[in-house]
Every structure is written in structure tokens, then in C-alpha cells.
């Protein structure tokens, strides 16, 4: 049974539905409810977008204006790209982690 | 953009300094630090220059001041260093300063000499006293002889000085007494015994307190000796041996009364000497104290004066010999201030005719000036260490401010280590005004100068550590892992699904040491971890398989983007130096080459990430094989990454193949065509600009002139074409070499960026090993001993973390990040053949005693 192995309410987020695929992303619906992909993308894009695109408008005029604007834009680009690569690499994993049996017991009982 | 993007425009100015005001004008200029002087007297040796006499005078003053400082330091008087540095002295004061200092020096030398003499005298007297006292005990031992000596009348001294003889039983009894160095006493005794063949008696005793030798200042132990001998010959021998051994000989008293008299006399003399010596030392100290107050400002003033005279030596005299002409490089932004400084100098010296300046045009390349503040200075130093930028070319330091710490952080990526580094740098930055820090020695000074770099490196390392999910080699699970182990159990699925997949139950787990999660099983993979790498990978045994693939692809992506950015910066350079043809004939083929091959690689990587998943994992092609096959055109069709792949790849290869000859030959042929006027070479790409250039060329007189469009005399940036002749062979060769370097470099430099992966792997593994070998051992021990054991374990862990992981790995990542910037990034656009603008600034003179008096 589906809910038998979940002590407490740890998997309350898992909805009981059939394994249809999401039309757009090709990921099973059931898996999507745990960690969504769209939400972090929106959050981080807005965050780094604010810093990299909106930030330069608020830099006060002075001799260092150009330097600060360049720093903001470069930081936003580098950090956003770094995070994006990390999440894209894990989006569709081709293989899973190989765990020792002790670790499996531990994770089974303590994390889930 | 701020002035950090490009170096400033410079102009060459000529200063006309009236000979009366030259010194003051230069002093005013030096205090402001505006301009760089050019040496107009290069073929004149330094001994024949005009102001050699003044320079010699300054050096003489420096010598006197150095002697003063040495004496002050020897007397342990504190030497106050002033806060502000005084300006160079006006010429009127120089003479009296020189007199003052010379007088002071003479006086000091005199007093010191006297003091030495007094002390030597004092030492002799003290030794004599000691000797008398000690030899009394010798004689006292043979008490029965004492009265016997008194019976005989003393004879007058024989020819030899320093010993007195007594007649006794027909033979002359002589005494020699004195002090000898402790080390030589034994040898002395032996020599005496052998030389005198038993005809002498030596008694010696050690002096309790060591005495100080006034010349060398050493404390040595002395032995008092008394030699009694018979006969004149032996007396000679003894005397000679004493001379050899550098003994201090003092006259030996015959009677006890004489001894007493001498002792009293000695005591009074010693007392007198002590008083005189004290007075002399007090006076000396007084003189030195008074001198110490002003010595610091004098030193600075003399240094500034000498610097001004050096600069004056670089100026040349004009025809009438009344006016000094100086040529200076001045930033255009500072021309107004230069005029003001000249006026100020003229006003101060009270001259009727003021000095003035005017700018002159020049074909030479000016030096490069980039104004930095304390934050950007460190990054500019990193770029300048490779090569100072050519005049008016794009300055990579502006972008290095962020990319350098970022690339460092990609190689260093650890939350805990990054945070420690950030705290250390924060400490340095907050205490940067602390005097001890700004005066520290070599290595600490370098670390201090790079404090802002360290700060940014630490900050970015915290971020990359967060994304790598690595904190002292442990992962942090902020959002819960995306991998669900329970879903692998057969009990989680309906029986219908169970038949399709390989699932687990308790016995499977008990009998297999390692098991792998399968993402194609529904519910196992619940979505990508929102911030960084999923924490479950830290527990997995095949962690490196996943991380290596991720990090390698990330390194390649960053490398290609960094290099493409470098090529784009080159376009800015071409635009600025008005060489548009370079954009079309060099930059665009370079970009096409890079993007068609490596940009396509990035596309393949991202496509595979988005499209292929666990269901299709069996047919997922390897990016590397696909990339290689792009060039090899294999016979077998392996399915490819996406439909239509061969056509796309063929198109890209065609574009690349077309851009290579343009890169090799486009520019030389174009320049050849321009030089020889219109001919049948029609490169369709640059058709419009060629026509425009041609008509302009025909308007201006043809010849072997500069062929750069809109050539401005001042902005002579490109050195390829000499003004006099057009050397096609050289241009062709340069361009071919550049193109080969670029094309081969694309591949090798992209692979070089893989060091981002390699170093971050090394760091992670080192961190892991340290944890496993130290902390885990400490944490596993039973609670009774565990607490005691844990303390030294944590201490050792901290020390090793700092030395190995922070310092060693930090230096390593720092070095590799520098290498990536200097070679892979900068060789796409940076020439770096300029000279740095070094203004004549009196503020740059070192104002610390330790620097030159050490």
C-alpha cells in the first residue's frame, strides 16, 4: 500500500494519483510534488535578475559607478549560471546513487 | 564605464621653468604627484649633469643624518616619527641646515671620542686596583717573608721598566704582575715554565667579576698573576712572553706602605673619573635628545631635496641658458592642475616671470595610467604582474574583480573553509588602519595588500560551497533530499508495477552490501534539489561518477563563456582604435570558430540534460563520442542526440571551415589591397567599408602613409604597420601565427579549464580524508574517553584544516585561477606591452627609518 511505509506525516505531500506525465516537462506527476522545478527557477531568476538588471539603476553617481555596475552584473551572471548548471544537471538523472546497505537502513528510518 | 575600463588619455607637455623658480616649481609638482618626467639628458653621464654638486651635498647631509640616527639608536633614545611629511626646504634654508648638521656631527664625534678615552682610562685604573688587591693575598700567604722584605732597602729600578728588583742572596728577585685573559692563562703558565726552566714562580687567581672591554664591549674574565723570578735574563724572557700574550702589566709595589699609597691614589682618581664620565654621558644624551626631535623631518626634507635635484638633472637648458625645459607626460584630466602647480611654485619663489607649459604633439606611445582605489588596486596588480596594458586598450582588471574570485571559488568550493577565509579577510579589512599591519614584512605585507581579494574569494567560496553542498566535507540537507529510498521497496508499489521493475525488500538489502537507486522507478526521484547538489550524493559510493560528470561539464561551459567574453572584449579594442576591418576579418571569424564548435558542445550538453532521462538512459549517447564523431563522420549511424543532427553538424562544420581561411588570410590581403589601391580582390564581406576607405584614400595623398582609417597622430595603437614601409610578409606571418595559435588554442584552452574540475575534486577529497582520518575517529570513541580524546583531535583537525586545506589549497587554487586569467582569458584580446605611468611624487618616498637605515 502506498501510505504504509510512511510514519507520521512525512510524505503528506505525495498525492495519490496515477502516473501520468506532466505535459510539459516529461516528469511523472507524483514525483513533481516533492521538489518542483519551476519554483526554484522563478525564485532564483528573479533574485539574480534583481541584482543584475535592476541593481545597476540604483547605484549612486560617483567615480566608482562603472566599477560597481560591472561587479553587480558579473556577479549576477556568474552565480546564476553556476546555480542553473547545478540544477539542470540533476533535472533528469540517468542513474541513481549507490548506497551501502547500512546507509539504506539509516535513510529509510530516519529521513523517511 | 569608469576609468578602470581603459587607461587615461595622456599628452606630452613642455614645461618652461625659469632657473630661479625651477626648484620651487618642482617641489610643488612633486607634492601633487601629477606628471612623469622624461629624461632629456640620456646621453649625459650622471657625473656631468648640471646639478651634480647639489646632489652630492644632499648625499653628504644624508650621511650625517644616518650617523646621527645610528648614535641615537645606540643610546636607546626613542625616535619619534611624525605623522605628516614636511615639504622640501626652500633653497635659503638649505645652507644653514647644512651648517647646523655639520657642527652637530663634529661635536658628537668629539664627545664620543672623549668618552671612549675616559672609559679606557677608567678600565686601566680598575684593573690596577683589582691587581693590587688580589696580589696582596698572594703575598699574604707567605706571611713569613713579609717582614724579611722590609729589612732590605729597595734598589732603584734597573734598565727595564715595569718590574722592580730586589737583591737577595746576590741574585736579583724581580716581580711582574698584571692581568691576563682567561682563555690564555694556562698556555701562558706553561710557556713561562718551559722558558724559564723553573726559575720563576707564577701565582694567579681569578678575578671574580668580569670586566668590560671598552672597544669591543665584550665582557671577559681576567686572571691576576704574579711572577717572581731570579735574574735579568729571565726578566727579559718573562717580559717578552707577557708582551706576546697581550697581558696588561702594572707596576708591582715593593712595600706594603707603597701599596697602600698607590691604592689610595688610585681610588681618588677612579672617583674623579667616574664623575667626569657621568657628566660626559649626560651631556651626550642631552645633545642626542635634542637632535632626535628634528631628525625625522630633516631626513624627509633631505630625501625630497635629492629627488628634486635628480629630476632637475633630467631637464635641459634652452639656448639662452636661463630657462630649464622639461618634458613631461601628463594625463589630460590633470592639465589644469599642472598649470596651477606651476603658478604656485613661481609665486612661492617670488619670481617675476612665472613658469608656464604647453602641450606638444607626439607620435610616441604614452605610458599607461589607470587610477585605482584601495579596493581595485589588488586586482590591477594581478593584471599588471602579467604585463602593463598598452596605451588605451581595454583593461581586464575591471572584470577580474569578479571573475577571479569566482573561478577561485569554483576550485575551492567549501562552505566552511570559505567562511573561515572570509572572516580572516574581514579582520584584515577592518583593521587596515592599524599601524603594525601597514608596516609589516614581506609575506604578511603581500597578504595584507590582497585583503580585498581574499574577502571576495571567501564570499564566493561560501556561495559555491552552498551549491556544491560541501561544508567541511559534509553535506547540509536544507530542503530534504530529492531521492526517496523507500520507493525502491517492493512494498511501496502495486503488484502490477512490481513485475516490471527490480525492487528491494529486507532480505535483498541484508544480502547485498551496495545497492543502487533506480530513477526510472516511480517515486524514487522526486525532483531536483532546489539549491545545489542533492545531499544524498554525500552518502553514496558512486558519488564521484555523478560529480565528475557535473563538474566537467560545468568547467567546460564556464571556460567557453569566459573565452568568448575575451574575444568580445577584443571587439571593443578594435572599435576604439578605429580598425573596423579587424572586427570583420578577425573577431567575427574567431567567434564563429569558437561558437560553431564549442558553443555547439554547450548546446549538446544542455540538450542532453533537458531531454534525456532515466527512461531513455540506455540509449543516451555520450557527449564526448558525439563531439568526436562530429569531425570523423563515422560510417555507422549510432542514432545521434536528436533528429537532424548530421545536417546541423555539417552546416556548422562548413561555417567553421569557411571562417578559418578568412582568419588566416583576410587581414593581410585586405591590408595589401588597401596599400596598393583598388584591385580585383573583392572580399564580399567587407565590400561597403572597402569602397568607403578607397575614396578616402584617393582624397588624401597616396604614398606609404598610415593606412588605418581616421588615423589620429596621438592614438597610435596598432604597431603592425610601420609608418614608413608596408611589409606584407611580416603581416602575413603574424596573422598566420595568430590564427594557428587561436585555433589550436581553442581546443587546448577549453581543456585547460578542466582544471576547475580537477582542483575542486582534489579539495573535496582532501577534506573528506581529513574528516575520515581525524574527526570520525574522534567521534566514534566511547563517551568516557571520547570527550578527552576529542579535544586534541579537534585541535589537530583545526590546525591541519588551516595549513593544508586553507593555505596550501588556497594558494594552489589562487595560482590556477591566475593562470586561467593570464593565459586562457587574456590571450584572446590583451596585448600588455605598455609601460606604467610613474609620476614624480614626493609622497612615494619611503618615510620609514627602517627602510634605509636598517
PDB file of N, CA and C in Angstrom, chain B residues 8-9 11 32-35 330-340 357 369 371 837:
ATOM      1  N   UNK B   8      43.950  56.167 -19.141  1.00  0.00           N
ATOM      2  CA  UNK B   8      43.575  57.554 -19.420  1.00  0.00           C
ATOM      3  C   UNK B   8      44.346  58.118 -20.591  1.00  0.00           C
ATOM      4  N   UNK B   9      43.777  59.167 -21.174  1.00  0.00           N
ATOM      5  CA  UNK B   9      44.491  59.824 -22.270  1.00  0.00           C
ATOM      6  C   UNK B   9      45.594  60.675 -21.685  1.00  0.00           C
ATOM      7  N   UNK B  11      48.999  63.381 -22.514  1.00  0.00           N
ATOM      8  CA  UNK B  11      49.599  64.238 -23.523  1.00  0.00           C
ATOM      9  C   UNK B  11      50.987  64.623 -23.061  1.00  0.00           C
ATOM     10  N   UNK B  32      52.212  67.197  -5.468  1.00  0.00           N
ATOM     11  CA  UNK B  32      50.925  66.780  -6.040  1.00  0.00           C
ATOM     12  C   UNK B  32      51.026  65.447  -6.751  1.00  0.00           C
ATOM     13  N   UNK B  33      52.208  65.131  -7.261  1.00  0.00           N
ATOM     14  CA  UNK B  33      52.370  63.837  -7.919  1.00  0.00           C
ATOM     15  C   UNK B  33      51.574  63.704  -9.192  1.00  0.00           C
ATOM     16  N   UNK B  34      51.717  64.693 -10.112  1.00  0.00           N
ATOM     17  CA  UNK B  34      50.860  64.707 -11.288  1.00  0.00           C
ATOM     18  C   UNK B  34      51.497  64.113 -12.521  1.00  0.00           C
ATOM     19  N   UNK B  35      52.788  64.362 -12.708  1.00  0.00           N
ATOM     20  CA  UNK B  35      53.370  64.136 -14.025  1.00  0.00           C
ATOM     21  C   UNK B  35      54.575  63.224 -13.932  1.00  0.00           C
ATOM     22  N   UNK B 330      51.597  64.011 -19.042  1.00  0.00           N
ATOM     23  CA  UNK B 330      50.577  64.439 -18.101  1.00  0.00           C
ATOM     24  C   UNK B 330      49.223  63.922 -18.562  1.00  0.00           C
ATOM     25  N   UNK B 331      48.442  63.372 -17.640  1.00  0.00           N
ATOM     26  CA  UNK B 331      47.088  62.969 -18.045  1.00  0.00           C
ATOM     27  C   UNK B 331      46.282  64.199 -18.404  1.00  0.00           C
ATOM     28  N   UNK B 332      45.467  64.067 -19.456  1.00  0.00           N
ATOM     29  CA  UNK B 332      44.755  65.253 -19.922  1.00  0.00           C
ATOM     30  C   UNK B 332      43.826  65.811 -18.863  1.00  0.00           C
ATOM     31  N   UNK B 333      43.337  64.923 -17.997  1.00  0.00           N
ATOM     32  CA  UNK B 333      42.424  65.405 -16.969  1.00  0.00           C
ATOM     33  C   UNK B 333      43.130  66.300 -15.969  1.00  0.00           C
ATOM     34  N   UNK B 334      44.447  66.198 -15.885  1.00  0.00           N
ATOM     35  CA  UNK B 334      45.178  66.924 -14.855  1.00  0.00           C
ATOM     36  C   UNK B 334      45.898  68.138 -15.386  1.00  0.00           C
ATOM     37  N   UNK B 335      45.661  68.508 -16.644  1.00  0.00           N
ATOM     38  CA  UNK B 335      46.420  69.626 -17.204  1.00  0.00           C
ATOM     39  C   UNK B 335      46.170  70.912 -16.436  1.00  0.00           C
ATOM     40  N   UNK B 336      44.924  71.099 -16.033  1.00  0.00           N
ATOM     41  CA  UNK B 336      44.601  72.333 -15.316  1.00  0.00           C
ATOM     42  C   UNK B 336      45.363  72.408 -14.008  1.00  0.00           C
ATOM     43  N   UNK B 337      45.397  71.276 -13.299  1.00  0.00           N
ATOM     44  CA  UNK B 337      46.116  71.263 -12.023  1.00  0.00           C
ATOM     45  C   UNK B 337      47.599  71.501 -12.221  1.00  0.00           C
ATOM     46  N   UNK B 338      48.099  71.025 -13.348  1.00  0.00           N
ATOM     47  CA  UNK B 338      49.516  71.231 -13.626  1.00  0.00           C
ATOM     48  C   UNK B 338      49.805  72.720 -13.738  1.00  0.00           C
ATOM     49  N   UNK B 339      48.931  73.419 -14.438  1.00  0.00           N
ATOM     50  CA  UNK B 339      49.138  74.867 -14.570  1.00  0.00           C
ATOM     51  C   UNK B 339      49.099  75.550 -13.216  1.00  0.00           C
ATOM     52  N   UNK B 340      48.141  75.130 -12.397  1.00  0.00           N
ATOM     53  CA  UNK B 340      48.028  75.733 -11.068  1.00  0.00           C
ATOM     54  C   UNK B 340      49.285  75.483 -10.252  1.00  0.00           C
ATOM     55  N   UNK B 357      53.638  76.244 -19.316  1.00  0.00           N
ATOM     56  CA  UNK B 357      53.726  74.987 -20.030  1.00  0.00           C
ATOM     57  C   UNK B 357      52.894  75.069 -21.299  1.00  0.00           C
ATOM     58  N   UNK B 369      48.148  54.984 -17.573  1.00  0.00           N
ATOM     59  CA  UNK B 369      47.733  55.334 -16.217  1.00  0.00           C
ATOM     60  C   UNK B 369      46.333  54.817 -15.986  1.00  0.00           C
ATOM     61  N   UNK B 371      43.739  54.791 -12.768  1.00  0.00           N
ATOM     62  CA  UNK B 371      43.581  55.209 -11.382  1.00  0.00           C
ATOM     63  C   UNK B 371      42.816  54.146 -10.611  1.00  0.00           C
ATOM     64  N   UNK B 837      52.666  54.316 -15.835  1.00  0.00           N
ATOM     65  CA  UNK B 837      52.880  55.740 -15.579  1.00  0.00           C
ATOM     66  C   UNK B 837      53.372  55.899 -14.158  1.00  0.00           C
TER      67      UNK B 837
END
